[in-house]
Amino acid sequence: MDARTLKIKAAAEALTYVKDGKRLGIGTGSTAEEFVRLLAEKVAAGLDVIGVPTSERTAALCRELGVRLTTLEETPELDLTIDGADEIGPELALIKGGGGALLREKIVAAASAQMLVIADESKNVAVLGRFPLPIEVNRFGLAATQIAIEKAAAALDLSGSVTLRMTGGEAFVTDGGHLILDASFGRIPDTRALSNALHAIPGVVEHGLFLGLARVAILAGADGIRTRTQP
């Protein structure tokens, strides 16, 4: 079974959580896009929902497919966010941001009563960190911020390269106008300690560790759908 088929299966299962009148946070990335396509079919058939997109890319797809949108300014409290993840670890701790939308994704998830994650089984891991951790940073003082991140990591016995994300020969720029440093730590045994250390660095805008946000994860594999929950 190919990766896209698994993503579609996870997205279809997530759609069962969406009822009339729901205020949705709508995620970013290939799996979230499969959810948007399925959601649009339900909307066309009469489902009444409104969504806050977590990126300009998601917003464009929603508009193209006829999914009604709002903003957090207009709708500051959401019922449910449905999004993908780059890794899903113990207690549904996540690494997100491979698509570059981690700041908006985290703001939307935090504004939601519940966050539901959809992914294929390959994203389920025993320890986070195999996928490089995206860290969104301010353009000003980039070199100083990078050094501070490397020092904070070393203090936690984390090693590995911290590199500026590039696209088309230029630095990748987020929807918020920031840059992203990808930290290849390999393993992050203490995610909370790393989260706190990164948040203490002034040049760090946000990082891709999503801790205590996800409550349900729907994982699609060759043997079917598996649901993980966290109280």
Short mmCIF file of C-alpha atoms in Angstrom, two decimals:
data_model
loop_
_atom_site.label_atom_id
_atom_site.label_comp_id
_atom_site.label_asym_id
_atom_site.label_seq_id
_atom_site.Cartn_x
_atom_site.Cartn_y
_atom_site.Cartn_z
CA MET A 1 0.00 0.00 0.00
CA ASP A 2 1.57 3.30 -1.06
CA ALA A 3 2.09 6.31 1.22
CA ARG A 4 -0.66 8.40 -0.33
CA THR A 5 -3.23 5.65 0.13
CA LEU A 6 -2.33 5.45 3.81
CA LYS A 7 -2.64 9.22 4.17
CA ILE A 8 -6.09 9.14 2.57
CA LYS A 9 -7.20 6.36 4.92
CA ALA A 10 -6.05 8.32 7.98
CA ALA A 11 -7.73 11.48 6.69
CA ALA A 12 -10.98 9.63 6.06
CA GLU A 13 -11.00 8.31 9.63
CA ALA A 14 -10.35 11.83 10.97
CA LEU A 15 -13.36 13.07 9.04
CA THR A 16 -15.61 10.99 11.31
CA TYR A 17 -14.72 13.43 14.12
CA VAL A 18 -16.07 16.41 12.15
CA LYS A 19 -19.70 17.32 12.74
CA ASP A 20 -21.98 20.15 11.62
CA GLY A 21 -21.13 23.50 13.15
CA LYS A 22 -17.54 22.62 14.04
CA ARG A 23 -14.90 25.33 14.03
CA LEU A 24 -11.83 23.63 12.62
CA GLY A 25 -8.12 24.26 12.58
CA ILE A 26 -6.91 22.91 9.25
CA GLY A 27 -3.31 21.76 9.07
CA THR A 28 -0.53 21.95 6.53
CA GLY A 29 1.30 19.25 4.60
CA SER A 30 0.55 16.33 2.31
CA THR A 31 -1.59 14.39 4.80
CA ALA A 32 -3.55 17.48 5.81
CA GLU A 33 -4.18 18.21 2.14
CA GLU A 34 -5.79 14.80 1.72
CA PHE A 35 -8.04 15.69 4.64
CA VAL A 36 -8.98 19.00 2.99
CA ARG A 37 -9.96 17.20 -0.23
CA LEU A 38 -12.20 14.77 1.65
CA LEU A 39 -13.62 17.58 3.79
CA ALA A 40 -14.48 19.57 0.67
CA GLU A 41 -16.52 16.64 -0.65
CA LYS A 42 -18.54 16.60 2.58
CA VAL A 43 -18.98 20.37 2.45
CA ALA A 44 -20.27 20.12 -1.11
CA ALA A 45 -22.76 17.53 0.14
CA GLY A 46 -24.04 19.90 2.85
CA LEU A 47 -21.67 19.69 5.84
CA ASP A 48 -21.57 23.06 7.61
CA VAL A 49 -18.14 23.83 9.05
CA ILE A 50 -15.73 26.74 9.08
CA GLY A 51 -11.96 26.52 9.23
CA VAL A 52 -8.82 28.41 10.17
CA PRO A 53 -5.95 27.40 7.84
CA THR A 54 -2.45 27.03 9.28
CA SER A 55 -0.69 28.25 6.14
CA GLU A 56 -1.24 30.25 2.98
CA ARG A 57 -0.89 26.99 1.03
CA THR A 58 -3.72 25.37 2.98
CA ALA A 59 -5.83 28.51 2.66
CA ALA A 60 -5.43 28.47 -1.13
CA LEU A 61 -6.47 24.81 -1.34
CA CYS A 62 -9.52 25.39 0.88
CA ARG A 63 -10.66 28.33 -1.23
CA GLU A 64 -10.14 26.35 -4.42
CA LEU A 65 -12.25 23.46 -3.11
CA GLY A 66 -14.96 25.55 -1.46
CA VAL A 67 -14.19 25.09 2.24
CA ARG A 68 -15.39 28.17 4.14
CA LEU A 69 -12.62 29.97 6.06
CA THR A 70 -12.30 32.34 8.98
CA THR A 71 -9.41 33.76 11.01
CA LEU A 72 -8.40 33.49 14.64
CA GLU A 73 -9.24 37.17 14.97
CA GLU A 74 -12.83 36.44 13.93
CA THR A 75 -13.01 33.00 15.58
CA PRO A 76 -10.43 32.86 18.38
CA GLU A 77 -11.66 29.59 19.90
CA LEU A 78 -11.79 26.42 17.81
CA ASP A 79 -13.34 23.02 18.46
CA LEU A 80 -10.89 20.76 16.69
CA THR A 81 -7.60 20.99 14.81
CA ILE A 82 -6.71 18.23 12.38
CA ASP A 83 -3.10 18.18 11.21
CA GLY A 84 -0.29 15.87 10.21
CA ALA A 85 3.03 15.31 11.95
CA ASP A 86 6.59 14.48 11.02
CA GLU A 87 6.99 12.28 14.10
CA ILE A 88 4.65 11.05 16.84
CA GLY A 89 6.31 9.94 20.05
CA PRO A 90 5.40 8.94 23.60
CA GLU A 91 2.40 10.75 25.15
CA LEU A 92 1.60 12.04 21.62
CA ALA A 93 4.52 14.45 21.69
CA LEU A 94 5.14 15.58 18.12
CA ILE A 95 7.75 16.97 15.81
CA LYS A 96 6.11 19.24 13.25
CA GLY A 97 7.31 21.87 10.84
CA GLY A 98 8.68 19.90 7.93
CA GLY A 99 6.41 21.98 5.73
CA GLY A 100 7.55 25.22 7.36
CA ALA A 101 4.25 26.19 9.02
CA LEU A 102 5.04 25.25 12.61
CA LEU A 103 4.35 28.65 14.19
CA ARG A 104 0.86 29.00 12.76
CA GLU A 105 0.21 25.31 13.34
CA LYS A 106 1.05 25.65 17.02
CA ILE A 107 -0.98 28.83 17.47
CA VAL A 108 -4.04 27.19 15.88
CA ALA A 109 -3.60 23.95 17.83
CA ALA A 110 -3.33 25.86 21.11
CA ALA A 111 -6.56 27.75 20.29
CA SER A 112 -8.43 24.46 19.84
CA ALA A 113 -10.28 22.38 22.40
CA GLN A 114 -8.78 19.25 20.81
CA MET A 115 -5.95 18.41 18.39
CA LEU A 116 -6.18 15.29 16.25
CA VAL A 117 -3.12 14.10 14.33
CA ILE A 118 -3.27 12.04 11.16
CA ALA A 119 -0.31 10.11 9.76
CA ASP A 120 0.89 6.82 8.41
CA GLU A 121 2.42 4.31 10.82
CA SER A 122 5.98 5.22 9.78
CA LYS A 123 5.63 8.49 11.72
CA ASN A 124 5.12 6.63 15.01
CA VAL A 125 8.44 6.50 16.92
CA ALA A 126 9.72 5.42 20.34
CA VAL A 127 11.87 8.56 20.76
CA LEU A 128 11.52 11.84 18.90
CA GLY A 129 14.45 13.25 16.96
CA ARG A 130 15.16 11.11 13.93
CA PHE A 131 13.36 13.77 11.88
CA PRO A 132 15.29 17.07 12.08
CA LEU A 133 13.65 19.48 14.52
CA PRO A 134 12.53 22.69 12.78
CA ILE A 135 13.24 25.85 14.76
CA GLU A 136 11.70 29.07 13.47
CA VAL A 137 14.00 32.03 14.08
CA ASN A 138 14.11 35.78 13.54
CA ARG A 139 16.23 36.99 10.64
CA PHE A 140 18.00 39.48 12.91
CA GLY A 141 20.98 37.93 14.68
CA LEU A 142 20.72 34.62 12.84
CA ALA A 143 24.33 33.54 13.51
CA ALA A 144 24.08 34.43 17.21
CA THR A 145 20.80 32.54 17.51
CA GLN A 146 22.29 29.49 15.83
CA ILE A 147 25.24 29.48 18.21
CA ALA A 148 22.88 29.82 21.18
CA ILE A 149 20.83 26.85 19.93
CA GLU A 150 23.97 24.73 19.53
CA LYS A 151 25.12 25.62 23.05
CA ALA A 152 21.70 24.85 24.53
CA ALA A 153 21.68 21.51 22.76
CA ALA A 154 25.19 20.64 23.94
CA ALA A 155 24.16 21.38 27.54
CA LEU A 156 21.52 18.68 27.13
CA ASP A 157 24.02 16.25 25.57
CA LEU A 158 22.45 16.66 22.16
CA SER A 159 24.68 16.77 19.12
CA GLY A 160 24.16 17.04 15.38
CA SER A 161 24.11 19.70 12.71
CA VAL A 162 21.94 22.80 12.90
CA THR A 163 21.47 24.08 9.35
CA LEU A 164 19.56 26.87 7.67
CA ARG A 165 16.71 25.53 5.55
CA MET A 166 17.13 26.39 1.89
CA THR A 167 14.83 26.19 -1.11
CA GLY A 168 15.79 26.93 -4.70
CA GLY A 169 19.19 28.21 -3.61
CA GLU A 170 17.67 30.77 -1.23
CA ALA A 171 16.84 30.70 2.45
CA PHE A 172 13.36 29.30 3.07
CA VAL A 173 11.03 32.00 4.42
CA THR A 174 7.94 31.14 6.47
CA ASP A 175 4.52 32.73 6.03
CA GLY A 176 5.42 34.92 9.00
CA GLY A 177 8.61 36.14 7.34
CA HIS A 178 11.01 34.13 9.51
CA LEU A 179 13.75 31.61 8.77
CA ILE A 180 14.03 27.97 9.83
CA LEU A 181 16.99 26.14 11.32
CA ASP A 182 16.74 22.34 11.12
CA ALA A 183 18.42 20.57 14.04
CA SER A 184 19.44 16.96 13.36
CA PHE A 185 19.76 15.66 16.92
CA GLY A 186 18.92 12.03 16.14
CA ARG A 187 17.32 11.43 19.56
CA ILE A 188 15.67 13.85 22.00
CA PRO A 189 15.22 11.96 25.30
CA ASP A 190 13.98 15.00 27.27
CA THR A 191 11.70 16.97 24.99
CA ARG A 192 10.45 19.29 27.74
CA ALA A 193 13.96 20.35 28.71
CA LEU A 194 14.83 21.10 25.09
CA SER A 195 11.59 23.00 24.60
CA ASN A 196 12.30 25.19 27.62
CA ALA A 197 15.91 25.79 26.55
CA LEU A 198 14.90 26.85 23.06
CA HIS A 199 12.16 29.15 24.30
CA ALA A 200 14.75 30.90 26.49
CA ILE A 201 16.72 32.01 23.40
CA PRO A 202 15.52 35.47 22.28
CA GLY A 203 16.01 34.84 18.57
CA VAL A 204 13.88 31.68 18.59
CA VAL A 205 10.34 32.48 17.51
CA GLU A 206 9.00 28.93 18.00
CA HIS A 207 10.09 25.32 17.63
CA GLY A 208 8.53 22.19 16.21
CA LEU A 209 8.14 20.23 19.45
CA PHE A 210 4.39 20.03 20.07
CA LEU A 211 4.04 18.90 23.67
CA GLY A 212 0.75 18.37 25.46
CA LEU A 213 -1.32 19.49 22.48
CA ALA A 214 -2.39 16.34 20.62
CA ARG A 215 -5.08 14.21 22.23
CA VAL A 216 -5.78 11.73 19.41
CA ALA A 217 -3.53 10.27 16.72
CA ILE A 218 -4.92 8.27 13.81
CA LEU A 219 -2.27 6.04 12.26
CA ALA A 220 -2.83 4.21 8.99
CA GLY A 221 -0.81 1.11 8.23
CA ALA A 222 -0.90 -2.00 6.09
CA ASP A 223 -2.99 -3.72 8.79
CA GLY A 224 -5.57 -0.93 8.96
CA ILE A 225 -6.25 2.07 11.21
CA ARG A 226 -4.87 2.38 14.74
CA THR A 227 -5.90 5.15 17.13
CA ARG A 228 -3.70 6.42 19.93
CA THR A 229 -5.18 8.65 22.62
CA GLN A 230 -3.75 10.80 25.38
CA PRO A 231 -5.87 12.02 28.33
#
